[in-house]
């Protein structure tokens, strides 16, 4: 199998949506077609600075999508630079172990370099051992701890 990565195209909507629904299911998020449709709109139009990348099987003329990555720009005031934040990365379970995630990560890095970004950053679940083996090969884990504050909620 030969894997290439390219920006998402309008024709990718159906397959991308199935992959994104798989991503949501992996993280035990509820089945929510409206959330998938909203994210597709953002990814396909660049809204919120989001770029959608897809991994494609180039073998024998195939154009099947094998995985997706959604990245967005963010400001880094402490370094006066910008970075790319990898919000979502997902590989079709049938294509895992074939370099799809690595190809998507390398393309995110190449996109960051082309744009002059200083970092590609992402988070993952601490128990996502399979993905972390890939991430540890291409990036460095940080010592930072992530917090979520629910807006409008007092402690």
mmCIF file of C-alpha atoms in Angstrom:
data_model
loop_
_atom_site.group_PDB
_atom_site.id
_atom_site.type_symbol
_atom_site.label_atom_id
_atom_site.label_comp_id
_atom_site.label_asym_id
_atom_site.label_seq_id
_atom_site.Cartn_x
_atom_site.Cartn_y
_atom_site.Cartn_z
ATOM 1 C CA UNK A 1 0.000 0.000 0.000
ATOM 2 C CA UNK A 2 1.216 3.465 -0.887
ATOM 3 C CA UNK A 3 -0.029 6.300 1.330
ATOM 4 C CA UNK A 4 -0.107 9.966 0.399
ATOM 5 C CA UNK A 5 -1.584 12.899 2.291
ATOM 6 C CA UNK A 6 -3.495 15.802 0.801
ATOM 7 C CA UNK A 7 -5.984 18.475 1.842
ATOM 8 C CA UNK A 8 -9.567 17.330 2.143
ATOM 9 C CA UNK A 9 -11.747 17.775 -0.978
ATOM 10 C CA UNK A 10 -15.495 18.299 -1.255
ATOM 11 C CA UNK A 11 -15.787 14.820 -2.795
ATOM 12 C CA UNK A 12 -14.376 13.328 0.441
ATOM 13 C CA UNK A 13 -17.406 14.247 2.534
ATOM 14 C CA UNK A 14 -19.054 10.830 2.844
ATOM 15 C CA UNK A 15 -15.891 8.847 3.599
ATOM 16 C CA UNK A 16 -14.460 11.622 5.800
ATOM 17 C CA UNK A 17 -17.719 11.669 7.793
ATOM 18 C CA UNK A 18 -17.526 7.910 8.344
ATOM 19 C CA UNK A 19 -13.926 8.216 9.544
ATOM 20 C CA UNK A 20 -14.782 11.131 11.818
ATOM 21 C CA UNK A 21 -17.713 9.208 13.286
ATOM 22 C CA UNK A 22 -15.215 6.408 13.956
ATOM 23 C CA UNK A 23 -12.921 8.891 15.700
ATOM 24 C CA UNK A 24 -15.794 10.063 17.896
ATOM 25 C CA UNK A 25 -16.766 6.464 18.715
ATOM 26 C CA UNK A 26 -13.150 5.632 19.632
ATOM 27 C CA UNK A 27 -13.238 8.380 22.250
ATOM 28 C CA UNK A 28 -16.692 7.235 23.464
ATOM 29 C CA UNK A 29 -18.376 10.425 22.286
ATOM 30 C CA UNK A 30 -22.083 10.107 21.521
ATOM 31 C CA UNK A 31 -23.233 9.443 17.982
ATOM 32 C CA UNK A 32 -23.959 12.985 16.806
ATOM 33 C CA UNK A 33 -24.409 13.491 13.049
ATOM 34 C CA UNK A 34 -24.852 17.239 13.630
ATOM 35 C CA UNK A 35 -21.411 17.474 15.273
ATOM 36 C CA UNK A 36 -19.906 15.526 12.359
ATOM 37 C CA UNK A 37 -21.638 17.832 9.845
ATOM 38 C CA UNK A 38 -20.509 20.968 11.698
ATOM 39 C CA UNK A 39 -16.928 19.743 11.860
ATOM 40 C CA UNK A 40 -17.037 18.811 8.175
ATOM 41 C CA UNK A 41 -18.153 22.357 7.383
ATOM 42 C CA UNK A 42 -15.256 23.820 9.374
ATOM 43 C CA UNK A 43 -12.727 21.417 7.851
ATOM 44 C CA UNK A 44 -13.931 21.777 4.271
ATOM 45 C CA UNK A 45 -14.196 25.582 4.353
ATOM 46 C CA UNK A 46 -11.227 26.434 6.564
ATOM 47 C CA UNK A 47 -13.487 28.089 9.108
ATOM 48 C CA UNK A 48 -11.742 28.759 12.437
ATOM 49 C CA UNK A 49 -8.388 28.336 10.679
ATOM 50 C CA UNK A 50 -8.894 24.580 10.412
ATOM 51 C CA UNK A 51 -7.202 22.567 7.686
ATOM 52 C CA UNK A 52 -8.398 19.047 6.996
ATOM 53 C CA UNK A 53 -5.831 16.525 5.840
ATOM 54 C CA UNK A 54 -6.604 13.033 4.583
ATOM 55 C CA UNK A 55 -4.426 9.999 3.977
ATOM 56 C CA UNK A 56 -5.168 8.270 0.696
ATOM 57 C CA UNK A 57 -4.318 4.778 -0.550
ATOM 58 C CA UNK A 58 -2.510 5.419 -3.832
ATOM 59 C CA UNK A 59 -2.154 1.732 -4.705
ATOM 60 C CA UNK A 60 -3.403 0.814 -8.176
ATOM 61 C CA UNK A 61 -5.376 4.001 -8.650
ATOM 62 C CA UNK A 62 -7.306 3.678 -5.406
ATOM 63 C CA UNK A 63 -8.411 6.917 -3.816
ATOM 64 C CA UNK A 64 -9.817 5.426 -0.622
ATOM 65 C CA UNK A 65 -9.392 7.582 2.476
ATOM 66 C CA UNK A 66 -7.467 5.742 5.169
ATOM 67 C CA UNK A 67 -7.283 8.415 7.817
ATOM 68 C CA UNK A 68 -7.756 12.054 8.699
ATOM 69 C CA UNK A 69 -6.103 14.845 10.630
ATOM 70 C CA UNK A 70 -7.602 18.222 11.482
ATOM 71 C CA UNK A 71 -5.196 21.025 12.373
ATOM 72 C CA UNK A 72 -5.734 24.685 13.227
ATOM 73 C CA UNK A 73 -3.560 27.695 13.775
ATOM 74 C CA UNK A 74 -2.965 29.168 17.223
ATOM 75 C CA UNK A 75 -0.963 32.092 18.559
ATOM 76 C CA UNK A 76 1.917 31.457 20.970
ATOM 77 C CA UNK A 77 2.298 34.775 22.817
ATOM 78 C CA UNK A 78 5.196 33.601 25.002
ATOM 79 C CA UNK A 79 7.353 33.026 21.924
ATOM 80 C CA UNK A 80 5.648 35.518 19.581
ATOM 81 C CA UNK A 81 5.125 32.678 17.087
ATOM 82 C CA UNK A 82 2.250 30.630 15.763
ATOM 83 C CA UNK A 83 1.734 26.904 15.918
ATOM 84 C CA UNK A 84 -0.523 24.242 14.519
ATOM 85 C CA UNK A 85 -2.771 22.384 16.907
ATOM 86 C CA UNK A 86 -3.708 18.850 15.892
ATOM 87 C CA UNK A 87 -7.277 18.476 17.094
ATOM 88 C CA UNK A 88 -8.115 15.120 15.573
ATOM 89 C CA UNK A 89 -6.123 12.217 14.153
ATOM 90 C CA UNK A 90 -7.757 8.951 13.161
ATOM 91 C CA UNK A 91 -6.793 5.939 11.081
ATOM 92 C CA UNK A 92 -9.324 3.466 9.749
ATOM 93 C CA UNK A 93 -8.891 0.357 11.943
ATOM 94 C CA UNK A 94 -8.348 -1.764 8.803
ATOM 95 C CA UNK A 95 -5.378 0.431 7.810
ATOM 96 C CA UNK A 96 -3.626 0.636 11.186
ATOM 97 C CA UNK A 97 0.015 -0.332 11.352
ATOM 98 C CA UNK A 98 0.636 0.743 7.751
ATOM 99 C CA UNK A 99 2.083 4.209 8.340
ATOM 100 C CA UNK A 100 -1.107 6.223 7.918
ATOM 101 C CA UNK A 101 -0.828 8.147 11.194
ATOM 102 C CA UNK A 102 2.883 8.734 10.638
ATOM 103 C CA UNK A 103 2.195 10.115 7.152
ATOM 104 C CA UNK A 104 -0.486 12.440 8.530
ATOM 105 C CA UNK A 105 1.827 13.665 11.296
ATOM 106 C CA UNK A 106 4.679 14.262 8.840
ATOM 107 C CA UNK A 107 2.362 16.269 6.598
ATOM 108 C CA UNK A 108 1.163 18.323 9.570
ATOM 109 C CA UNK A 109 4.833 19.034 10.298
ATOM 110 C CA UNK A 110 5.497 19.950 6.682
ATOM 111 C CA UNK A 111 2.473 22.266 6.650
ATOM 112 C CA UNK A 112 3.726 23.920 9.845
ATOM 113 C CA UNK A 113 7.157 24.406 8.271
ATOM 114 C CA UNK A 114 5.661 25.911 5.089
ATOM 115 C CA UNK A 115 3.645 28.346 7.211
ATOM 116 C CA UNK A 116 6.574 29.235 9.468
ATOM 117 C CA UNK A 117 4.888 27.749 12.543
ATOM 118 C CA UNK A 118 7.085 26.918 15.516
ATOM 119 C CA UNK A 119 5.364 23.713 16.670
ATOM 120 C CA UNK A 120 2.689 21.119 15.976
ATOM 121 C CA UNK A 121 1.002 20.304 19.263
ATOM 122 C CA UNK A 122 -1.646 17.802 20.323
ATOM 123 C CA UNK A 123 -2.991 15.854 23.265
ATOM 124 C CA UNK A 124 -4.054 12.262 23.555
ATOM 125 C CA UNK A 125 -5.495 10.021 26.193
ATOM 126 C CA UNK A 126 -2.886 8.663 28.613
ATOM 127 C CA UNK A 127 -4.168 5.127 27.969
ATOM 128 C CA UNK A 128 -3.965 5.384 24.163
ATOM 129 C CA UNK A 129 -0.835 3.210 24.092
ATOM 130 C CA UNK A 130 -1.037 2.271 20.410
ATOM 131 C CA UNK A 131 -1.158 5.873 19.236
ATOM 132 C CA UNK A 132 1.438 6.951 21.771
ATOM 133 C CA UNK A 133 3.955 4.489 20.302
ATOM 134 C CA UNK A 134 3.583 6.332 16.983
ATOM 135 C CA UNK A 135 3.678 9.758 18.632
ATOM 136 C CA UNK A 136 6.818 8.881 20.593
ATOM 137 C CA UNK A 137 8.600 8.081 17.313
ATOM 138 C CA UNK A 138 7.800 11.434 15.677
ATOM 139 C CA UNK A 139 7.499 13.927 18.546
ATOM 140 C CA UNK A 140 8.467 14.624 22.137
ATOM 141 C CA UNK A 141 5.976 14.289 24.974
ATOM 142 C CA UNK A 142 5.794 17.408 27.121
ATOM 143 C CA UNK A 143 5.574 17.743 30.897
ATOM 144 C CA UNK A 144 2.472 19.952 30.670
ATOM 145 C CA UNK A 145 -0.830 18.926 32.234
ATOM 146 C CA UNK A 146 -4.078 19.840 30.458
ATOM 147 C CA UNK A 147 -7.073 21.385 32.230
ATOM 148 C CA UNK A 148 -10.610 22.127 31.043
ATOM 149 C CA UNK A 149 -12.664 24.934 32.584
ATOM 150 C CA UNK A 150 -16.395 24.856 31.889
ATOM 151 C CA UNK A 151 -17.429 28.433 30.968
ATOM 152 C CA UNK A 152 -19.855 30.091 33.364
ATOM 153 C CA UNK A 153 -19.518 27.474 36.050
ATOM 154 C CA UNK A 154 -18.399 28.645 39.481
ATOM 155 C CA UNK A 155 -16.326 26.338 41.613
#
